[in-house]
Coordinates of N, CA and C in Angstrom, one line a residue:
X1 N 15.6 -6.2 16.9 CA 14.5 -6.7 17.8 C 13.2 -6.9 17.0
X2 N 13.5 -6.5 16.0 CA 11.7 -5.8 15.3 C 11.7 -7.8 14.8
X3 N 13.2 -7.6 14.1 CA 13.2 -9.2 13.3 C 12.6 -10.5 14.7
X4 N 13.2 -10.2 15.5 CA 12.5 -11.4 16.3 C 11.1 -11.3 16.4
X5 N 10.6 -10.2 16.8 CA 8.9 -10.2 16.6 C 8.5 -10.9 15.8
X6 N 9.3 -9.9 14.4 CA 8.6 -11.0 12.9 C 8.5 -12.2 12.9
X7 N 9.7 -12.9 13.8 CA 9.9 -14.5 13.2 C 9.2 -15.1 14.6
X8 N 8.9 -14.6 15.7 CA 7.8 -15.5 16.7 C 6.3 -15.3 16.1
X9 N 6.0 -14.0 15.5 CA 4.7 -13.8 14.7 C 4.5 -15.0 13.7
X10 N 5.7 -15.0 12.7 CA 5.7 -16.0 11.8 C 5.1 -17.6 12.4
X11 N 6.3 -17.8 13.3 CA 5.9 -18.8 13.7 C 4.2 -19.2 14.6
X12 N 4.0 -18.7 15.7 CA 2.7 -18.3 15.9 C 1.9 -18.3 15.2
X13 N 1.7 -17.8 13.6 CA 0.8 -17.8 12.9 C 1.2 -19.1 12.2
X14 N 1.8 -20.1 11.7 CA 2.2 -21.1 11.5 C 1.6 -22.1 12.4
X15 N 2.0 -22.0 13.7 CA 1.3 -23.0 14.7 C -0.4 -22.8 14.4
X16 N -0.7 -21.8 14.8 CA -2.1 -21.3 14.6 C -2.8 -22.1 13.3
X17 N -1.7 -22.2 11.7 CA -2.3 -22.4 10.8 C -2.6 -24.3 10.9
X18 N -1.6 -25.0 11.6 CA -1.5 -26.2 12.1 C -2.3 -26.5 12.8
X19 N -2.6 -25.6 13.6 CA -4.4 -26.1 14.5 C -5.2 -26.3 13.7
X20 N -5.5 -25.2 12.9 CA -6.8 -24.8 12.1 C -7.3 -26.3 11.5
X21 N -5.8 -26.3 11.0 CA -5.5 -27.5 9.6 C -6.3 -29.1 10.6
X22 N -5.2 -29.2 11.8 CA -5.6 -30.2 12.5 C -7.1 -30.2 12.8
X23 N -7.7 -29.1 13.4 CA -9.0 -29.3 13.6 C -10.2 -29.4 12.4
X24 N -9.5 -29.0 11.3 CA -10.2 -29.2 9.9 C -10.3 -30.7 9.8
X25 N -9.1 -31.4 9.9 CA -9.1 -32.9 9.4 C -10.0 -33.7 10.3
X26 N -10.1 -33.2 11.5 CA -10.1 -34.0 12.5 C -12.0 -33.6 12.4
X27 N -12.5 -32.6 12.2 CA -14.0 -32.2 12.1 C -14.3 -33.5 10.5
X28 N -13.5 -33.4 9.6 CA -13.9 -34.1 8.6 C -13.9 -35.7 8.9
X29 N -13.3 -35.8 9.5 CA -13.6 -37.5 10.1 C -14.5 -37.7 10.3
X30 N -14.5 -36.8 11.5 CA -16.2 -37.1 12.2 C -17.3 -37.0 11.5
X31 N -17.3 -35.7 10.3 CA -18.4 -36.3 9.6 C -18.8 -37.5 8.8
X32 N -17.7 -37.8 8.4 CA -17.4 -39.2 8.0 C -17.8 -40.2 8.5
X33 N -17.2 -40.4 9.9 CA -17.9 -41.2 11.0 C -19.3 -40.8 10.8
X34 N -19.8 -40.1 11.3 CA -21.5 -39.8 11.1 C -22.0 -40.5 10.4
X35 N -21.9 -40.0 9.5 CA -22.4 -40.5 8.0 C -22.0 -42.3 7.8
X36 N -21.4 -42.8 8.0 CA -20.7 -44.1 8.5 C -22.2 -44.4 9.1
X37 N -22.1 -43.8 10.4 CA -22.9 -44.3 11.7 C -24.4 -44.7 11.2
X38 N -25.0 -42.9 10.3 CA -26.3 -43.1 9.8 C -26.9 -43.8 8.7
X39 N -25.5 -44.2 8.2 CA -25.8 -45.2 7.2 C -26.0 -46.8 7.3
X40 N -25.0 -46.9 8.3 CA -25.4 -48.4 8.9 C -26.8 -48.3 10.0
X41 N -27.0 -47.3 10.8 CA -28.5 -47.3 11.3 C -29.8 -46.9 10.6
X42 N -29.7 -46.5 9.4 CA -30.6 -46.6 8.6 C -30.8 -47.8 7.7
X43 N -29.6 -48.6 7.5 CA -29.9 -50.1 6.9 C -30.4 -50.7 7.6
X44 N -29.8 -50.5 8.7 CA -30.4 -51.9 10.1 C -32.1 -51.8 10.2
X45 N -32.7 -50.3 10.6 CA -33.7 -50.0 10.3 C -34.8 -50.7 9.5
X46 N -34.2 -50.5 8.0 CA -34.9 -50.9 6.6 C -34.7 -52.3 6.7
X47 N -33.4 -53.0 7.0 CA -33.6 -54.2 7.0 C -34.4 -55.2 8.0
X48 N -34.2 -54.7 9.0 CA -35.3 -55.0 9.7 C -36.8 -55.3 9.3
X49 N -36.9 -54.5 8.6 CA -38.1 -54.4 8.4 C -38.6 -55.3 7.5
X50 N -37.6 -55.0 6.5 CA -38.0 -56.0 4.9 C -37.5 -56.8 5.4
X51 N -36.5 -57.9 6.2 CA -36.7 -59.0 6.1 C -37.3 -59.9 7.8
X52 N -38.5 -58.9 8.2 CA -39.3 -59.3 8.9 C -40.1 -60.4 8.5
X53 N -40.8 -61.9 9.3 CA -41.3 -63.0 9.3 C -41.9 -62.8 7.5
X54 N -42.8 -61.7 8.2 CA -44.7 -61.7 7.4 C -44.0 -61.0 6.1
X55 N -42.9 -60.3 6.0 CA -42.4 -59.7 4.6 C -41.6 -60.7 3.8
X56 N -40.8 -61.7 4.8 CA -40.1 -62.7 3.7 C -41.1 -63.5 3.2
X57 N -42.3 -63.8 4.3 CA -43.1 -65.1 3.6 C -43.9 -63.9 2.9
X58 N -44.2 -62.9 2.3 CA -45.0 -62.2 1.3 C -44.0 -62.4 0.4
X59 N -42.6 -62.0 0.0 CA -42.3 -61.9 -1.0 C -41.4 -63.3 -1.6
X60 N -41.5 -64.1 -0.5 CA -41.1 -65.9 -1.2 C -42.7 -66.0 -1.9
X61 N -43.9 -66.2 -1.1 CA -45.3 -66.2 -2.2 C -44.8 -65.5 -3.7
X62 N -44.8 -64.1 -3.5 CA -44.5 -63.4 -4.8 C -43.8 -64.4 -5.7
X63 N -42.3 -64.7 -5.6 CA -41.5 -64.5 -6.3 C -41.5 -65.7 -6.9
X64 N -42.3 -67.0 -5.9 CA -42.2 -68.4 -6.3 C -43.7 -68.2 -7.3
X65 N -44.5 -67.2 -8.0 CA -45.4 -67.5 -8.4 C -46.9 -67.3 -8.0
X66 N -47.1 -67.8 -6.6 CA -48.2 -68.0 -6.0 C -49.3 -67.3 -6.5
X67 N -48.9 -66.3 -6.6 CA -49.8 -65.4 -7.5 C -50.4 -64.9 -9.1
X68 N -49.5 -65.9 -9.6 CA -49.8 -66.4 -11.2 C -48.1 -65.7 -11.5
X69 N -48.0 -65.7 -12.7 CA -47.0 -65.3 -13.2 C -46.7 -63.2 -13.3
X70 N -45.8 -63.2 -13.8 CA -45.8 -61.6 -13.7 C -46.6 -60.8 -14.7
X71 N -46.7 -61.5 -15.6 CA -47.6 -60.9 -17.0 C -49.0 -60.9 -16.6
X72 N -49.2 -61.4 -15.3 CA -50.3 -61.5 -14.7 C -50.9 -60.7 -13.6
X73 N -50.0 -60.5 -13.1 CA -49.9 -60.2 -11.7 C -50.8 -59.1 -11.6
X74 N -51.9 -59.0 -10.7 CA -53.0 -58.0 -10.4 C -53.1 -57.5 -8.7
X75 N -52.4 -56.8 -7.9 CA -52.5 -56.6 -6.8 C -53.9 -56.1 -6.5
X76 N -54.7 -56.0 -7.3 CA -56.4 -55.2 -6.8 C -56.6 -57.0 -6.4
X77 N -56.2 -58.3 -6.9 CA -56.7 -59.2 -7.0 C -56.5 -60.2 -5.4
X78 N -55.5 -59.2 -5.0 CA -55.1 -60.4 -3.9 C -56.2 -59.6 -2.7
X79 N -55.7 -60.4 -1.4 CA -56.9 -61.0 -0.3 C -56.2 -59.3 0.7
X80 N -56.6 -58.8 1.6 CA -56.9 -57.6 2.2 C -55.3 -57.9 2.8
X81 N -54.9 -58.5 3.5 CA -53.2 -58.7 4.2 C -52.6 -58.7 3.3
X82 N -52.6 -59.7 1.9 CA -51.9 -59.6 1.0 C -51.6 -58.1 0.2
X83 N -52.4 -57.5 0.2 CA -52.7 -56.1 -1.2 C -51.8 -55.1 0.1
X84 N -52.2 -55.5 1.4 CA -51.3 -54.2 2.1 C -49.7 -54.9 2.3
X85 N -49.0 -56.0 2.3 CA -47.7 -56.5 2.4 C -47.2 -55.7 1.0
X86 N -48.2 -56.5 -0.4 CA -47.6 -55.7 -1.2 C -47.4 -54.0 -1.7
X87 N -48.3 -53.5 -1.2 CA -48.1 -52.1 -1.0 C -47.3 -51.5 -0.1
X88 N -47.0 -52.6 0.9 CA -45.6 -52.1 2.2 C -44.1 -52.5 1.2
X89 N -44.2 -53.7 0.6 CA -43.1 -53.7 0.0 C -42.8 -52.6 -1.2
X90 N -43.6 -52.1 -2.0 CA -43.2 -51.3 -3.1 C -43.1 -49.4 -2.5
X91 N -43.8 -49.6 -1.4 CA -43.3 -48.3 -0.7 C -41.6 -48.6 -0.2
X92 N -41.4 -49.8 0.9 CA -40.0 -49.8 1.2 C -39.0 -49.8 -0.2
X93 N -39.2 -50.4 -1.0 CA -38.4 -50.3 -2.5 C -38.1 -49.0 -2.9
X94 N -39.4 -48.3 -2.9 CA -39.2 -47.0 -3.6 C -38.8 -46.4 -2.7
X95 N -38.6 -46.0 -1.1 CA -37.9 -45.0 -0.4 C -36.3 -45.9 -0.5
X96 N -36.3 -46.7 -0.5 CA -34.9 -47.7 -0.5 C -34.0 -46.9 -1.5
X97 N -34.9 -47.1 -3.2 CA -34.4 -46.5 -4.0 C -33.8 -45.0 -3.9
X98 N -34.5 -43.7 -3.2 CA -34.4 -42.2 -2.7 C -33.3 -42.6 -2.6
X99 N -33.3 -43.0 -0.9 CA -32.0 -43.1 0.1 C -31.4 -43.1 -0.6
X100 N -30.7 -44.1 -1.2 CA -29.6 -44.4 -2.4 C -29.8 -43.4 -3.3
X101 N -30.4 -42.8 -4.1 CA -30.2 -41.4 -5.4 C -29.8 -40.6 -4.5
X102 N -30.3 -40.2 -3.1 CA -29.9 -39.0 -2.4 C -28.8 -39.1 -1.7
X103 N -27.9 -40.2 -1.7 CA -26.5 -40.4 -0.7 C -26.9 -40.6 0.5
X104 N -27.9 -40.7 1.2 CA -28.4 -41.0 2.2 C -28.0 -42.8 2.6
X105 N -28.1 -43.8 1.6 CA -27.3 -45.3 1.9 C -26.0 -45.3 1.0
X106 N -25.6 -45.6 1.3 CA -24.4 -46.1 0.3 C -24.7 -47.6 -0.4
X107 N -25.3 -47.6 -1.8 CA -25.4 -48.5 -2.7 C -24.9 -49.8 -2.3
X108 N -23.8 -49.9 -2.0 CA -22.8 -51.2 -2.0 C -23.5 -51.6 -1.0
X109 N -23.8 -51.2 0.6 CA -24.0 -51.6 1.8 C -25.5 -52.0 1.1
X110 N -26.6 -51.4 0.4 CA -27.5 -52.2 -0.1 C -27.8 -53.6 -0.2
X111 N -26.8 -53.4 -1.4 CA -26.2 -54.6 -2.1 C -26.0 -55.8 -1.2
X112 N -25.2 -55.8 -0.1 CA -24.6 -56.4 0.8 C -25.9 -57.0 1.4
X113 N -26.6 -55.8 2.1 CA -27.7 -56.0 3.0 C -29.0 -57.2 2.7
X114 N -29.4 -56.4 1.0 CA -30.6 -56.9 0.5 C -30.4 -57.8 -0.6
X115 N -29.1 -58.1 -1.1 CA -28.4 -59.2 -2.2 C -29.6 -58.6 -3.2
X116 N -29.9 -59.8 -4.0 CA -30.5 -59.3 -5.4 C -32.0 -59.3 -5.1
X117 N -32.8 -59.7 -3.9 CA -34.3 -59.6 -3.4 C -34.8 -58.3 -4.4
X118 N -34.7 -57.3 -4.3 CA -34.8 -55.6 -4.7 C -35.0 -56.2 -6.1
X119 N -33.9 -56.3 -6.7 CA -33.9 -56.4 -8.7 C -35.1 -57.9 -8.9
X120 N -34.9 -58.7 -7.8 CA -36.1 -60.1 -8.2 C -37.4 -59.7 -8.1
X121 N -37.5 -58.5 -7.3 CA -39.3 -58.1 -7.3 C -39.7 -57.0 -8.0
X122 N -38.5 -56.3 -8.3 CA -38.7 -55.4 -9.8 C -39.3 -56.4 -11.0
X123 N -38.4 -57.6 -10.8 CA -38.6 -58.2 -12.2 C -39.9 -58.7 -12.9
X124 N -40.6 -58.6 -11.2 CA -41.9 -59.7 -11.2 C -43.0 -58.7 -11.5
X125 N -43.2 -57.3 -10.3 CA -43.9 -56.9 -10.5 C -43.7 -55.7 -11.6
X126 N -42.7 -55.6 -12.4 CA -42.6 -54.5 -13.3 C -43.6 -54.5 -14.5
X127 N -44.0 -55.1 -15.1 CA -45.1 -55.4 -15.9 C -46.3 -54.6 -15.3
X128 N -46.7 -54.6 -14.2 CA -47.9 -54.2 -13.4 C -47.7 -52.8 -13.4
X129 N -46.6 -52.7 -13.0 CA -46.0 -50.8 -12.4 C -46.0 -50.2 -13.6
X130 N -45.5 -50.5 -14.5 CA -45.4 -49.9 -15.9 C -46.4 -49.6 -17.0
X131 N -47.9 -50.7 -16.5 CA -49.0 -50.6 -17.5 C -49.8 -49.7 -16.3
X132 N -49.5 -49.7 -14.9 CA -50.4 -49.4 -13.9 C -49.4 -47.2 -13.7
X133 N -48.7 -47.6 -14.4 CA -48.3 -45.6 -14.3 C -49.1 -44.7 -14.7
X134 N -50.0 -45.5 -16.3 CA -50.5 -45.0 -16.7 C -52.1 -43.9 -15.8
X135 N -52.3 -44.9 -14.6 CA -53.3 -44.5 -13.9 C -52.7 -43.6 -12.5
X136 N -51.9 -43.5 -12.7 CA -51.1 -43.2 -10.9 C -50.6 -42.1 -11.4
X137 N -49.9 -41.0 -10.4 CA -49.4 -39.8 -11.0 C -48.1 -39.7 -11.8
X138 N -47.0 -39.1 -12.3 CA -46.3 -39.2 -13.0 C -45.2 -39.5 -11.8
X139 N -44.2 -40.4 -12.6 CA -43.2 -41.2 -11.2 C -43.3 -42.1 -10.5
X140 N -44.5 -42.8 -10.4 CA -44.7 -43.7 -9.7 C -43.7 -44.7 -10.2
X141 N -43.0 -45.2 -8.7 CA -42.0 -46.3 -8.2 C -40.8 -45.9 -9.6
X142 N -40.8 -44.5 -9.4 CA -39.7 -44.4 -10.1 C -38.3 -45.0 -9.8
X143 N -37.9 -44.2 -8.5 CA -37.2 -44.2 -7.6 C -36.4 -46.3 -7.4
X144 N -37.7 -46.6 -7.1 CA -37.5 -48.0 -6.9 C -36.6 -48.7 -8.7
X145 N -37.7 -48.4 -9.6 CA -36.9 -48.4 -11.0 C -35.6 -48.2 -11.5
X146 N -35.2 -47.1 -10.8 CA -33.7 -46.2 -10.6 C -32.6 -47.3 -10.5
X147 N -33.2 -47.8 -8.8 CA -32.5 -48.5 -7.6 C -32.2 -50.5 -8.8
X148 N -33.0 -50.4 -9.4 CA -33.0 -52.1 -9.9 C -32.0 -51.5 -11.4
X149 N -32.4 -50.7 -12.0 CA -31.4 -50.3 -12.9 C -29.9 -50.4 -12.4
X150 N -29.6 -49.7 -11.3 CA -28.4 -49.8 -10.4 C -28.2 -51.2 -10.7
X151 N -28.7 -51.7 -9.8 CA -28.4 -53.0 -9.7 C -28.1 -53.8 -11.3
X152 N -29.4 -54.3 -12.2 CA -28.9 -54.7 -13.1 C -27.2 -54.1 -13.7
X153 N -26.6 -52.6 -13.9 CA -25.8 -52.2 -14.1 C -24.3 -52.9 -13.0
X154 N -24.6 -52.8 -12.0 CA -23.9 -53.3 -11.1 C -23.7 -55.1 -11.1
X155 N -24.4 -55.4 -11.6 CA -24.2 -56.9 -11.6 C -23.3 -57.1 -12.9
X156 N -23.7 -56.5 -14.3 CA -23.1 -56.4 -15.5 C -21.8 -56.2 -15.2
X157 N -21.4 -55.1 -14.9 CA -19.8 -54.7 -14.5 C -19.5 -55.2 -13.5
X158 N -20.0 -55.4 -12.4 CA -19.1 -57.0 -11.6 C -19.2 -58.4 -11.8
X159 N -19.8 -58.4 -12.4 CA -20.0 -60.0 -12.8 C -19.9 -60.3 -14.3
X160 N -19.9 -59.7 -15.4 CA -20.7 -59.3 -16.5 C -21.6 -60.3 -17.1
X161 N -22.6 -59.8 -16.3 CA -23.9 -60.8 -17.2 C -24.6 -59.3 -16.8
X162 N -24.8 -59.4 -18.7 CA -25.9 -58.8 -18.7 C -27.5 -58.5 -18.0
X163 N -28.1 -57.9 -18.3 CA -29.0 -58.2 -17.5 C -29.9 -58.8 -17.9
X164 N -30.4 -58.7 -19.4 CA -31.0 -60.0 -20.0 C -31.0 -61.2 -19.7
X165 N -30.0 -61.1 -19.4 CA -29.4 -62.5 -18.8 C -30.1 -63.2 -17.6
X166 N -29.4 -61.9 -17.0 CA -30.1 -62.5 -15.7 C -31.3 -62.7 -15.1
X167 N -32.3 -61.4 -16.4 CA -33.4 -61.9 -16.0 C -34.5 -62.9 -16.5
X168 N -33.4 -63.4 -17.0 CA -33.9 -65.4 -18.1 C -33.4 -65.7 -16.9
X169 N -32.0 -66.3 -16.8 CA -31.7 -67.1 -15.3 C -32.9 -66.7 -14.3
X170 N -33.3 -65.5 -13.8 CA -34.6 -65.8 -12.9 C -35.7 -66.7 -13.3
X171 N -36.3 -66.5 -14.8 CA -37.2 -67.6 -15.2 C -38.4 -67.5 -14.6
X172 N -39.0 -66.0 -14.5 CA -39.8 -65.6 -14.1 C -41.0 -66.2 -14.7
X173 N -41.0 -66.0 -16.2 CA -41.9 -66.5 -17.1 C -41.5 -67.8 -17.7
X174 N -43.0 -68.5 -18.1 CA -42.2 -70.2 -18.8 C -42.1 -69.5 -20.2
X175 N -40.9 -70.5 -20.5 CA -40.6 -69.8 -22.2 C -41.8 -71.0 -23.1
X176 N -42.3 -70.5 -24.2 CA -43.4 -71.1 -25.2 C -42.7 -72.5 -24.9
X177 N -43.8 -72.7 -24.2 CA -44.1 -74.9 -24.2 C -43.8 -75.4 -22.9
X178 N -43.3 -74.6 -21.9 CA -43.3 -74.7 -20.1 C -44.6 -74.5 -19.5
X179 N -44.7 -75.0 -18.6 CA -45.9 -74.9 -18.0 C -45.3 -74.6 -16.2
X180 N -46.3 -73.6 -15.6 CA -46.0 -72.9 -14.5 C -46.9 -74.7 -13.8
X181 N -45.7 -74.7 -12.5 CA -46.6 -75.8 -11.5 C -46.9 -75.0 -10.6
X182 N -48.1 -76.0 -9.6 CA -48.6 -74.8 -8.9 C -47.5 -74.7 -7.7
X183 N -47.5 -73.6 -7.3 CA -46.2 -72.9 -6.5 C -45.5 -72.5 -6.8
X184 N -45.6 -72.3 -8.2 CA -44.5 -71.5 -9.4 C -43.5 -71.7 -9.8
X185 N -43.2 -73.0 -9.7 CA -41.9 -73.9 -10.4 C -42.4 -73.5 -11.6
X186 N -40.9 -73.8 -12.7 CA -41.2 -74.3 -14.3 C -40.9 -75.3 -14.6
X187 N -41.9 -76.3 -15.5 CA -41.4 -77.6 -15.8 C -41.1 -77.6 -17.4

């Protein structure tokens, strides 16, 4: 008699261990899901935002030049709407970049979302950010720097062009004997 106890306990504690198991798998989904969920509503969010009217036409001006070239580029220099778009964009870059170091977006969905915009306005105003750290506290638009390293890295290994590369293909600057037209073509 004692042995039947054993082997309904056995089993019982087996079923029991199959719940546990089930409800383990089944809790880890959902966070999964979750995390799924807050990642696509925190893109939608950001994207929203950055590719709002007044932010695309800020950063088509940027990027076509309007503003002289990058070796140039003086943000104390532009007009009161302008100096705050560009200070709204290098804040959204730099929390863009967080999210992403912290697992908070998932990189690829980035990618997907904001294509190469991110690494094209690194390229332009990095000259500025890097001679302008010296005045700002330590870290400034680190984060965002991180986020375009990714990327350059991420383009190399899926594409392989270096990043040198790619950032001659942008043609941000005229190479010795081009001349910038106005609106920032190179001829």
């Amino acid at each position: 008699m004692d042995d039947i106890w054993a082997a309904i306990e056995a089993v019982s504690t087996a079923c029991a261990a199959v719940i546990v198991l089930a409800g383990l798998l089944y809790a880890r989904s959902q966070i999964g899901e979750a995390r799924r969920t807050r990642n696509a509503s925190l893109l939608l969010e950001f994207k929203d935002e950055y590719h709002s009217p007044e932010m695309r036409a800020f950063r088509r001006r940027l990027l076509t030049g309007e503003f002289g070239p990058p070796s140039r580029f003086d943000p104390s220099l532009l007009g009161e709407a302008d100096r705050y778009a560009f200070w709204s964009l290098v804040d959204e870059l730099e929390l863009l970049g967080v999210f992403v170091e912290k697992g908070l977006l998932d990189f690829d969905l980035v990618v997907a979302a904001f294509r190469s915009t991110p690494l094209r306005v690194w390229y332009y105003i990095r000259p500025w950010i890097l001679d302008d750290r010296e005045q700002r506290p330590p870290g400034y638009a680190f984060h965002f720097e991180k986020l375009a390293i990714r990327y350059e890295k991420q383009y190399e290994n899926r594409f392989g062009v270096p990043h040198e590369a790619y950032e001659r293909v942008m043609r941000l600057e005229p190479s010795p004997g081009e001349a910038v037209q106005p609106g920032g073509s190179i001829s």
